Short mmCIF file of C-alpha atoms and ligand atoms in Angstrom, two decimals:
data_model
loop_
_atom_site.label_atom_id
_atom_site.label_comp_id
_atom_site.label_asym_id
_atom_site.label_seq_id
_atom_site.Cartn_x
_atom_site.Cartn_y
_atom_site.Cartn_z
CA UNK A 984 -3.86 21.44 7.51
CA UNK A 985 -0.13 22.34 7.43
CA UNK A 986 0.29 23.59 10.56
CA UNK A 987 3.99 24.65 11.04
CA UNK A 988 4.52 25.49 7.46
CA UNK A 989 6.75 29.38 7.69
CA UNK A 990 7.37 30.38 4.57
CA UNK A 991 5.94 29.39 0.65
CA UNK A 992 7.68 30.13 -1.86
CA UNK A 993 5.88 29.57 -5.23
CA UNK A 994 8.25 28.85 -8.00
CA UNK A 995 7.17 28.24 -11.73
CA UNK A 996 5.42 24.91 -11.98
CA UNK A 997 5.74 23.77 -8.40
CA UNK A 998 5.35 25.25 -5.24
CA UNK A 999 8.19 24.28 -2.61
CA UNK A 1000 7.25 24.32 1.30
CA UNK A 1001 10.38 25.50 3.26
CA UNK A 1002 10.81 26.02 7.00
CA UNK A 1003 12.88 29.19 8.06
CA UNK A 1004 16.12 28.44 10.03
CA UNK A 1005 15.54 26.35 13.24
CA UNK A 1006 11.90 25.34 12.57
CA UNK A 1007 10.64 22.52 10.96
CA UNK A 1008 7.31 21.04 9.21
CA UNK A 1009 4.93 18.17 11.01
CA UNK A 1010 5.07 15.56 8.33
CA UNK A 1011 1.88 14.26 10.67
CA UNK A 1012 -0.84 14.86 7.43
CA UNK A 1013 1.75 13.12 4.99
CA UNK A 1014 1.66 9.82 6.53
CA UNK A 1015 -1.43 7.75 7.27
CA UNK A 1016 -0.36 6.49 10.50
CA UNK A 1017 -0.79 10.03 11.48
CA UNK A 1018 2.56 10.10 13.53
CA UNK A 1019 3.57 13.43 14.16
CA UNK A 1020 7.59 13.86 13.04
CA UNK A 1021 9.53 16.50 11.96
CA UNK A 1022 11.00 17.56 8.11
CA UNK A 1023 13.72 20.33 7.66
CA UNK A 1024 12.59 20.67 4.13
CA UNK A 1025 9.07 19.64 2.29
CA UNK A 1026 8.57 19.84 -1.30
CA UNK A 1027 5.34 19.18 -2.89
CA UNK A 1028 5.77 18.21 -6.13
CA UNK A 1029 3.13 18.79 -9.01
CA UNK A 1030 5.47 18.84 -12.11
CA UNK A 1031 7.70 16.19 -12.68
CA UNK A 1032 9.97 18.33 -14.81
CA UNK A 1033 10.86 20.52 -11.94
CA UNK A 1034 12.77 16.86 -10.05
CA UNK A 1035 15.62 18.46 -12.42
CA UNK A 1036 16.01 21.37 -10.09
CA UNK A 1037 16.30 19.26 -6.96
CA UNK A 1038 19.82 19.18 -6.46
CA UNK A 1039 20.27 16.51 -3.74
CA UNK A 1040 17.57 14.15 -5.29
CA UNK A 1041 19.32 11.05 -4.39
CA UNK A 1042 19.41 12.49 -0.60
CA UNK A 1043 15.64 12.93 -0.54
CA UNK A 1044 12.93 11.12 1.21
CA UNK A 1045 10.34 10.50 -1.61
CA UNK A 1046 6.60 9.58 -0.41
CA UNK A 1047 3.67 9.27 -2.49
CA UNK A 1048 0.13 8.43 -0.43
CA UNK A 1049 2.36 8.04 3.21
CA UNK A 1050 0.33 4.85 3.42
CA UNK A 1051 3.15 2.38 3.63
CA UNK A 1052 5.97 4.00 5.74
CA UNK A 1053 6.11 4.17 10.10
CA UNK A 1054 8.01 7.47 10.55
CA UNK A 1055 10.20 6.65 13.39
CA UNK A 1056 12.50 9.71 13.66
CA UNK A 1057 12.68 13.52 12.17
CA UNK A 1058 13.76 13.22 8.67
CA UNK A 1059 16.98 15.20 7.90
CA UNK A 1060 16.84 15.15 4.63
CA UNK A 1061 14.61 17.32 2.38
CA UNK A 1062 10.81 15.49 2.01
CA UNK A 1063 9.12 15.13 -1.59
CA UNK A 1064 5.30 14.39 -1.44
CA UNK A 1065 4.49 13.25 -5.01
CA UNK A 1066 1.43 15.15 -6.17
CA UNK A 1067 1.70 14.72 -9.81
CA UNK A 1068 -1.73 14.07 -11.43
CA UNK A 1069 -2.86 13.31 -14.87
CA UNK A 1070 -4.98 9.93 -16.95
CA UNK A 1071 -4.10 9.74 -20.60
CA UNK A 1072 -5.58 7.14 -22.88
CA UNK A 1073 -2.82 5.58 -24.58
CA UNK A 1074 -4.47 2.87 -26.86
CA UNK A 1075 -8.35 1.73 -26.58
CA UNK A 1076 -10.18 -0.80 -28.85
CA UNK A 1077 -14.11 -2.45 -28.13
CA UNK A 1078 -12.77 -4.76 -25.37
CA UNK A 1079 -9.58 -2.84 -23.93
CA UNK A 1080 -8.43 0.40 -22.82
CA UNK A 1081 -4.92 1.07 -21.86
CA UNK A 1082 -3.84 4.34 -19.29
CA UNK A 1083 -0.76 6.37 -18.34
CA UNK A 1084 -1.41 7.56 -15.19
CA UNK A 1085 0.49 10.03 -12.91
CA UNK A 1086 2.17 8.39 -9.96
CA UNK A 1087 0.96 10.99 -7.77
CA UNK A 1088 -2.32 10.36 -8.49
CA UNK A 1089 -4.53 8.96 -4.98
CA UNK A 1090 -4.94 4.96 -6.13
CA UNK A 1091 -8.75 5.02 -4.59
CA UNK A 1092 -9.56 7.77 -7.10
CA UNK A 1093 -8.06 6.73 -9.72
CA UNK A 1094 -10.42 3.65 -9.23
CA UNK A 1095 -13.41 5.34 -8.70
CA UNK A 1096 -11.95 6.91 -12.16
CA UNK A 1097 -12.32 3.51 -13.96
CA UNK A 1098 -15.55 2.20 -12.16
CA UNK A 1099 -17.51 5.62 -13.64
CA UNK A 1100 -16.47 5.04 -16.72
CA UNK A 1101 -16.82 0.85 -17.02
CA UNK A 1102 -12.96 0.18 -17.10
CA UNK A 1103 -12.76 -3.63 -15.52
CA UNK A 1104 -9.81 -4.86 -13.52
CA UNK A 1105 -9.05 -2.80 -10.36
CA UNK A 1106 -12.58 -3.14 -8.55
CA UNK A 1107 -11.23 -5.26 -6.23
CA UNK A 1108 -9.05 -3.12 -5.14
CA UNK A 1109 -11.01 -0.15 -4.28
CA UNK A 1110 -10.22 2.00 -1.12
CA UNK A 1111 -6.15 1.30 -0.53
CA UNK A 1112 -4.82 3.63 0.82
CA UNK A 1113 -2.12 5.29 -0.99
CA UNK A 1114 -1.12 6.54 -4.41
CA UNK A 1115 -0.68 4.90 -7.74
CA UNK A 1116 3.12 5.13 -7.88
CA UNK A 1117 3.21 3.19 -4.76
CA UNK A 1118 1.43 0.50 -6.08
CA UNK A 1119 3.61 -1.03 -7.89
CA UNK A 1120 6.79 -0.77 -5.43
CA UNK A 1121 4.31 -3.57 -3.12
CA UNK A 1122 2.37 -4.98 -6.04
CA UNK A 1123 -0.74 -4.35 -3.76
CA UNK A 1124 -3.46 -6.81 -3.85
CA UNK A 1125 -6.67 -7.39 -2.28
CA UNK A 1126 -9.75 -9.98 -2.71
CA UNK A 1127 -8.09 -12.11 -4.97
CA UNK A 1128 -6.61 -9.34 -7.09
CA UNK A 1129 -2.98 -7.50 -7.13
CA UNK A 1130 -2.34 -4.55 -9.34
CA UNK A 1131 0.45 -6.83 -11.34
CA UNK A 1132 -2.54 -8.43 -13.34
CA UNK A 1133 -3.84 -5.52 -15.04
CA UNK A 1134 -0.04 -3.40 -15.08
CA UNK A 1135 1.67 -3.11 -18.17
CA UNK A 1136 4.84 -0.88 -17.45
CA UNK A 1137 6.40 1.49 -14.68
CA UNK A 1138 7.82 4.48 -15.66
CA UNK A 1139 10.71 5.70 -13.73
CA UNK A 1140 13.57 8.25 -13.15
CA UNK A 1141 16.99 7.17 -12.50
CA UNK A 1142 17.52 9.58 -9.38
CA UNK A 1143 21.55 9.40 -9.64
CA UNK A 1144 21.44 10.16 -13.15
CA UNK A 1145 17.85 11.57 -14.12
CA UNK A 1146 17.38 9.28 -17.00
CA UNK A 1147 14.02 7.84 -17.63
CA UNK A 1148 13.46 4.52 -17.43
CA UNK A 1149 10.75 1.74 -18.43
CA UNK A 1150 10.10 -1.27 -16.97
CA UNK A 1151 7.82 -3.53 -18.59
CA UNK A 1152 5.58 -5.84 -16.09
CA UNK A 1153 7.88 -9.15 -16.08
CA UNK A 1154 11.11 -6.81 -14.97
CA UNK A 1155 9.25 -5.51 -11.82
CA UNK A 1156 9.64 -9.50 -10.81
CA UNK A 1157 6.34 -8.86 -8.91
CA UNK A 1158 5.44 -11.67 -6.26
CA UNK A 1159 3.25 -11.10 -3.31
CA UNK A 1160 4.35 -8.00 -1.94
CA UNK A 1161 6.86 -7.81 -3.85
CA UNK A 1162 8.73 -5.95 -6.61
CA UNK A 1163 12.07 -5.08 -8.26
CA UNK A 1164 11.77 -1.67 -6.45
CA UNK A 1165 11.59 -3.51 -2.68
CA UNK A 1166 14.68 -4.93 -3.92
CA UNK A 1167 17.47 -4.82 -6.04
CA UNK A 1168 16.05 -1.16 -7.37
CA UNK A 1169 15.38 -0.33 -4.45
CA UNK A 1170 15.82 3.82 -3.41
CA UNK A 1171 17.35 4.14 -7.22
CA UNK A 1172 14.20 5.65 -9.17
CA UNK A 1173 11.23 7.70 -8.63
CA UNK A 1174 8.41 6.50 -10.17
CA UNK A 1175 6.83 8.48 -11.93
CA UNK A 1176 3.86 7.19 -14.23
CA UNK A 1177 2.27 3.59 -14.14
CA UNK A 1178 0.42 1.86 -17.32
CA UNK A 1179 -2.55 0.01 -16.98
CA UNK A 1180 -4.61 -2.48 -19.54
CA UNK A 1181 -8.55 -2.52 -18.52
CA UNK A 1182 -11.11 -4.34 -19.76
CA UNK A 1183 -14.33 -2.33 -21.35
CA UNK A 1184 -16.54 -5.30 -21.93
CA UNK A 1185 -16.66 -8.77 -21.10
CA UNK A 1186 -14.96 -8.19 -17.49
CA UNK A 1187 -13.29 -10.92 -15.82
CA UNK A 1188 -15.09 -10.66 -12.07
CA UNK A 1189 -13.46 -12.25 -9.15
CA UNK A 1190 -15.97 -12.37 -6.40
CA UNK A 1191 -14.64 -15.58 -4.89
CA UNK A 1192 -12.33 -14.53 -2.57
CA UNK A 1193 -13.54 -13.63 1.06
CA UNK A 1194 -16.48 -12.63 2.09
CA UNK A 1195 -18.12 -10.76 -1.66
CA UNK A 1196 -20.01 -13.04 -3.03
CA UNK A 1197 -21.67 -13.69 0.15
CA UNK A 1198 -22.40 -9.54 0.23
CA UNK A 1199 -23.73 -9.60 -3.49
CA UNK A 1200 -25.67 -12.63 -2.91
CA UNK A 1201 -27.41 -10.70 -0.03
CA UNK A 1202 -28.52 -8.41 -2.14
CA UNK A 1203 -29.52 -10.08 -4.90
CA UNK A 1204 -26.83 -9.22 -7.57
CA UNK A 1205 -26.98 -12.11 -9.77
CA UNK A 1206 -25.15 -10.44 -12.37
CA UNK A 1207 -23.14 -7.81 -10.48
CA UNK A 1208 -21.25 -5.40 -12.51
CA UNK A 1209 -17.63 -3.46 -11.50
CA UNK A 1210 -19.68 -0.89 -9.31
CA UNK A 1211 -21.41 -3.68 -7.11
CA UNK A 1212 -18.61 -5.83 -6.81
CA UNK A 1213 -16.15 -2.29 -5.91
CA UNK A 1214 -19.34 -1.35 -3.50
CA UNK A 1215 -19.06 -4.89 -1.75
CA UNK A 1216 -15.09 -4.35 -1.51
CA UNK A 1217 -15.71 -0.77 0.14
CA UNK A 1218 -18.13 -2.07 2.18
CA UNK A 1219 -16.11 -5.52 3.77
CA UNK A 1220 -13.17 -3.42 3.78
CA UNK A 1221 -15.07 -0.32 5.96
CA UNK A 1222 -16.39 -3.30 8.33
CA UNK A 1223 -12.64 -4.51 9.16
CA UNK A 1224 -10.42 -2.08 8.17
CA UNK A 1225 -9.98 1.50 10.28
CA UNK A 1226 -10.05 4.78 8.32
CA UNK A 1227 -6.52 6.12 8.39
CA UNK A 1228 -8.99 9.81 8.63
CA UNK A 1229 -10.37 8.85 11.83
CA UNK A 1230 -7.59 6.05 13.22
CA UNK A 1231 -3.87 6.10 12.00
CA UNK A 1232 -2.96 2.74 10.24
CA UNK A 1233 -1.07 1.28 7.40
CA UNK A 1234 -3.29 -1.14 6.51
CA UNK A 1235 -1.87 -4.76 6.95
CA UNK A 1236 1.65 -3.83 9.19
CA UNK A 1237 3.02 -7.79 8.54
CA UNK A 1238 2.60 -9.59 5.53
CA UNK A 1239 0.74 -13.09 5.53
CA UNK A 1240 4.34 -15.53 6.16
CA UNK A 1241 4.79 -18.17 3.80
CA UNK A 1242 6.06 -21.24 5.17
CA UNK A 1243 7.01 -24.78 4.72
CA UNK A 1244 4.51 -27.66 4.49
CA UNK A 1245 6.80 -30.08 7.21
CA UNK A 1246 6.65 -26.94 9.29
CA UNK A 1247 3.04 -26.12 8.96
CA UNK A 1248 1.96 -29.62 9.90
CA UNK A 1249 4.05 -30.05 13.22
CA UNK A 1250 2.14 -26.99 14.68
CA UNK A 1251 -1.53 -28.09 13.22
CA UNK A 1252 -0.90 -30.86 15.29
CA UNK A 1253 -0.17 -28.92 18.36
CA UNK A 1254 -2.66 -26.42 17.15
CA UNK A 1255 -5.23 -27.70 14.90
CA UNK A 1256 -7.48 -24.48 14.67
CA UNK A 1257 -4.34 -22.87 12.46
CA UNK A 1258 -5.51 -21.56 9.39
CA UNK A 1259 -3.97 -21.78 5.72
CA UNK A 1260 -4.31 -21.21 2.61
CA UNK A 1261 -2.35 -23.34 -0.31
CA UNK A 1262 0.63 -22.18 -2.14
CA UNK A 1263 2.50 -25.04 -3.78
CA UNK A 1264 3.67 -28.69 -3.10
CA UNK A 1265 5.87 -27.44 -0.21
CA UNK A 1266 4.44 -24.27 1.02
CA UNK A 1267 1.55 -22.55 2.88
CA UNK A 1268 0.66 -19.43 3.83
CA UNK A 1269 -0.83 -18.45 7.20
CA UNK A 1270 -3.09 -15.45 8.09
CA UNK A 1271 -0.71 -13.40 10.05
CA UNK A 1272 -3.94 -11.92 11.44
CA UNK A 1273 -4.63 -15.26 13.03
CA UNK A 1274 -1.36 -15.86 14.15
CA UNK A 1275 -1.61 -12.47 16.16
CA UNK A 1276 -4.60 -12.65 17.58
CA UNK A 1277 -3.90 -15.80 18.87
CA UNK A 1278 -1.23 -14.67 20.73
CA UNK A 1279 -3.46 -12.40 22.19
CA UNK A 1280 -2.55 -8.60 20.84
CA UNK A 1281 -5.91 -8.55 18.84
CA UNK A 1282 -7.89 -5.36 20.46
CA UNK A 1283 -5.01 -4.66 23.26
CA UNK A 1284 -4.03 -0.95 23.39
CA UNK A 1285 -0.55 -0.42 24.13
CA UNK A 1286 -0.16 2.85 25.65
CA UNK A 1287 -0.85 5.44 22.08
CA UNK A 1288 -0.71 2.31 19.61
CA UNK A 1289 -1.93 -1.28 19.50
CA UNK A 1290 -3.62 -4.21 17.15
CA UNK A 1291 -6.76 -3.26 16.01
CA UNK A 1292 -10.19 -4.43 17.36
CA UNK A 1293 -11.61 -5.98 14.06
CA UNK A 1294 -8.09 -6.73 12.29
CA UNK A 1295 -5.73 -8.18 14.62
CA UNK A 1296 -2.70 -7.39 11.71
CA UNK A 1297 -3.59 -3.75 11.12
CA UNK A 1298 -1.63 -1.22 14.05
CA UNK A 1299 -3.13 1.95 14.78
CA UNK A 1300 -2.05 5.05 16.20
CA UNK A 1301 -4.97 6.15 18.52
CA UNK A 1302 -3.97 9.60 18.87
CA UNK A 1303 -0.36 11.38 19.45
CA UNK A 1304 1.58 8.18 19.04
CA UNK A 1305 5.49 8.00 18.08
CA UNK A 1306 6.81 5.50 15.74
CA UNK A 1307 9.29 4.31 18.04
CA UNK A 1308 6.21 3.43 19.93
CA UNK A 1309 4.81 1.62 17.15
CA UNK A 1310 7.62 0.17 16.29
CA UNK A 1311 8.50 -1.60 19.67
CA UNK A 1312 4.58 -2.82 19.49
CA UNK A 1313 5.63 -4.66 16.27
CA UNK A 1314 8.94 -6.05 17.50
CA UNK A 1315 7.01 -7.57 20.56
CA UNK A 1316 4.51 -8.76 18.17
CA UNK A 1317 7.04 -10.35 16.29
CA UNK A 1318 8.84 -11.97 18.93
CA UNK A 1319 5.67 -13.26 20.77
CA UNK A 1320 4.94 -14.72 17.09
CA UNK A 1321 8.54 -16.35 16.64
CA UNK A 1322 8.39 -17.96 20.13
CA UNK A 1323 5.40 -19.74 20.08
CA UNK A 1324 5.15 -20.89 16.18
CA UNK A 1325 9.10 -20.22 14.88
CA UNK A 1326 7.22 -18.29 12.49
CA UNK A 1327 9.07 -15.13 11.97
CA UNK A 1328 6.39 -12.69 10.48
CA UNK A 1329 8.28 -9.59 8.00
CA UNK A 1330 6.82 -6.26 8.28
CA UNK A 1331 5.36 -4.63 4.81
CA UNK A 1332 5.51 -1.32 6.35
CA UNK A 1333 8.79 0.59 5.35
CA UNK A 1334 9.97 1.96 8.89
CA UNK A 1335 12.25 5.13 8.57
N1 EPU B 1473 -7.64 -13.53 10.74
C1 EPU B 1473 -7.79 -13.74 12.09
N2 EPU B 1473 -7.80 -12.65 12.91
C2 EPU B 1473 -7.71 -11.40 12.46
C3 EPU B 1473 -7.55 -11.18 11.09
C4 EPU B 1473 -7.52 -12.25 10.23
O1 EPU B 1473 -7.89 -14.87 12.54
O2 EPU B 1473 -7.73 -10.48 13.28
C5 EPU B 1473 -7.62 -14.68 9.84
C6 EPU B 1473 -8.99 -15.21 9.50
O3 EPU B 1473 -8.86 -16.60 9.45
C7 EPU B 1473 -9.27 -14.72 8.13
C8 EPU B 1473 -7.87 -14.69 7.54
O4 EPU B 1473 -7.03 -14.32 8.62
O5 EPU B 1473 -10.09 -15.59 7.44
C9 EPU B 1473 -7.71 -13.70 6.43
O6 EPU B 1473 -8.12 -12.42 6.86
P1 EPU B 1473 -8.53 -11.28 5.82
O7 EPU B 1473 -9.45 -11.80 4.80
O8 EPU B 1473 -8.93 -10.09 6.61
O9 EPU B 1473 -7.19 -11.02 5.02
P2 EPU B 1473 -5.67 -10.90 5.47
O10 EPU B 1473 -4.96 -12.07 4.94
O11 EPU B 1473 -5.57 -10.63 6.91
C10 EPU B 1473 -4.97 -9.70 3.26
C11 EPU B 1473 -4.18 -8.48 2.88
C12 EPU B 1473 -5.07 -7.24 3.01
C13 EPU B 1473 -6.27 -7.41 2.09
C14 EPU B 1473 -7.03 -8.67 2.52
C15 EPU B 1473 -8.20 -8.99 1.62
C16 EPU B 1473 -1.89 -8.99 3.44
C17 EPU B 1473 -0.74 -8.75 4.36
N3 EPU B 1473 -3.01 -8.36 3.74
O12 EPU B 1473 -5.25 -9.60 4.65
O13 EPU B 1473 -4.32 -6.14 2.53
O14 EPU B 1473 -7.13 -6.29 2.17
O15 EPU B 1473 -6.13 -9.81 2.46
O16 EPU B 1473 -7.73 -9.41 0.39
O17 EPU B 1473 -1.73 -9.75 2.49
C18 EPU B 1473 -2.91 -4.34 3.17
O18 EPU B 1473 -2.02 -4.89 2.54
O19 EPU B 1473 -2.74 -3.24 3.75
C19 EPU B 1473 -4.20 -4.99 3.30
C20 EPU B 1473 -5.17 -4.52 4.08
#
C-alpha cells in the first residue's frame, strides 16, 4: 500500500513515515481522487497528544479521509493523515445519546457504528467518503440531511498556539457547504473530536428526499427503520455515485449554485427544461449536475479525467491522472457553464 515509504521510524504513541534525503512518498492512497503526488514528509497521526511534538504545525498539510482535496502539485511541506480513533458516550437518557468521537475516525464507519446499535440521525448520510473531522469543515449533507442537525460541538486545536478550543454548533455558522472553518477559521485549527446528539427511540426519518422512498416502497418497508432507510441510501448512492476504490472521485466537485429568482426566470424562458429547487423569496438553487450535463461534459473522457457517466457533477480520475489535469477539466467546465447561463458554479473540492 505505501509504496515509496524508506524508512519508519516508530516513536512512542505515533509512528512517523519519513523519506530519506532526495526521495519522497506517493500521497496517491491518501487522497480519493487517487492522484499520484509527491510528500517530503508524511506523518500518520494516531495520538493527538503527540501534535505537541510537531514543530512546524502551522506549516503542515493536515488531511483527514483525502476525500475533499485535488492534489495539484508535490506538497513541500510535511503531510499529517489524521488517524485518531475513539467513540465515547458522553451523556445518554431513553430517547438520546450523545458521542465524542475522534476526528480521525472514517465517517462511513462511524455510521455503520450508530446504525448497529439503533442511534437515529446520520442514516442518511451513509457511505461519504471521508472522515468525521472533515465533516464539519463542509457541513456535509445528503438526502435531505447535513451533519449540522445532529452536531453539537467541534473540538479543535489552535495550531499557532496549541490551545484547545470548542465551538458549539451555532459558531461553526454552518450553511450549505459551509462552515466557520471554510472561512474566517480557516487553516487555524485542527480538528480534533466532533460531538454528536442521536436519537435512540422515536427517530425522526427523512425518506422524502430523492429517490428513497420510492426504493423502500419497492420493497415493502412500510415502517422502515435506520438500517433500511441507510440500506436505500447505500444503495441510490452505489447506482450514481463511483467508488473512489475502483474510480478516483471527490464526490460532488461543484456545489449546487444558488442564484437569484430574476435570474433564474430569464433563462427558464430560454430554457424551460432547467431544473430548481426553492430556497427563499429571491433565490433558487440549480442542480449543477444538470447544468453540466447540459453543456454536454456528462460521460466525456478527457484524456485521464472527465464527468462521470451516471453523475454529470462528480470528476473522476480513470487511472494515472494529474490534478493539473483535473483541474483544467473543471475550469473548462466552469467556463462552458458561465457562458451559456452567467452562472458561475464554485468548486467544493479544496485544490492544493
Ligand atoms: N442532475 C442532472 N444530471 C446529472 C446529475 C444531476 O440533470 O448528471 C440533476 C437532476 O435533475 C437531479 C438533480 O440534478 O434530479 C439532483 O441530482 P442528485 O439527486 O444526484 O443530487 P445533486 O444535487 O447532484 C447533491 C449533493 C450530493 C448528495 C446528493 C443527494 C451537492 C453539491 N451534492 O447532489 O453530495 O449525495 O445531493 O443528496 O450538494 C457530495 O457532496 O460529494 C455529494 C455527492
Amino acid at each position: 500500500m505505501l509504496g515509496k515509504i524508506q524508512q519508519i521510524i516508530i516513536l512512542p504513541q505515533y509512528y512517523c513515515i519519513v523519506s530519506q534525503h532526495n526521495t519522497s512518498l506517493s500521497l496517491k492512497d491518501y487522497n480519493t481522487f487517487g492522484i499520484d503526488t509527491q510528500a517530503k514528509k508524511l506523518i500518520l497521526l494516531i495520538d493527538l497528544t503527540q501534535l505537541r511534538e510537531i514543530s512546524n504545525l502551522q506549516d503542515c498539510l493536515i488531511i483527514g479521509g483525502g476525500s475533499n482535496i485535488l492534489l495539484t502539485q508535490d506538497i513541500e511541506q510535511t503531510v499529517i493523515v489524521n488517524q485518531t480513533k475513539g467513540i465515547r458516550t458522553l451523556n445518554e437518557n431513553e430517547d438520546t445519546i450523545e458521542l465524542a468521537v475522534a476526528s480521525g475516525e472514517n465517517w462511513h464507519e462511524f455510521v455503520m457504528h450508530c446504525i448497529a446499535n439503533e442511534y437515529g440521525g446520520i442514516e442518511n448520510m451513509s457511505l461519504i467518503p471521508g472522515s468525521v473531522g472533515a465533516a464539519p469543515m463542509q457541513n456535509i449533507g445528503a438526502y435531505g440531511r447535513e451533519v449540522k442537525d445532529v452536531l453539537t460541538y467541534v473540538k479543535a486545536i489552535d495550531i499557532r498556539t496549541l490551545e484547545e478550543v470548542v465551538f458549539s454548533n451555532a459558531e461553526c455558522q454552518f450553511g450549505y457547504r459551509e462552515s466557520i472553518f471554510k472561512k474566517s477559521a480557516i487553516g487555524k485549527y485542527f480538528i480534533c473530536e466532533v460531538g454528536f446528539k442521536l436519537t435512540k427511540q422515536y427517530h425522526k426519518l427523512n425518506t422524502s428526499y430523492g429517490d428513497i422512498e420510492k426504493w423502500l416502497q419497492e420493497r415493502c418497508f412500510s415502517s422502515p427503520t435506520l438500517r433500511d432507510v441507510s440500506n436505500a441510501v447505500i444503495a441510490i448512492r452505489k447506482s450514481k455515485l463511483p467508488d473512489p476504490a475502483e474510480l478516483g472521485n471527490s464526490g460532488s466537485f461543484f456545489k449546487n449554485p444558488i442564484i437569484d429568482k430574476a435570474h433564474f426566470e430569464k433563462l427558464k424562458e430560454q430554457y424551460p427544461e432547467i431544473k430548481s429547487y426553492p430556497i427563499d423569496e429571491t433565490s433558487v438553487k440549480v442542480p449543477a449536475g444538470w447544468l453540466i450535463e447540459s453543456m454536454g461534459w456528462k460521460g466525456k473522457k478527457v484524456g485521464n479525467t472527465g464527468s462521470h457517466a451516471k453523475q454529470a457533477l462528480v470528476l473522476v480520475n480513470y487511472g494515472g491522472a494529474n490534478g493539473q489535469e483535473v483541474y483544467a477539466l473543471a475550469k473548462a467546465i466552469q467556463q462552458s457553464v458561465k457562458e451559456t447561463y452567467q452562472i458561475h458554479l464554485d468548486m467544493e473540492v479544496n485544490v492544493i
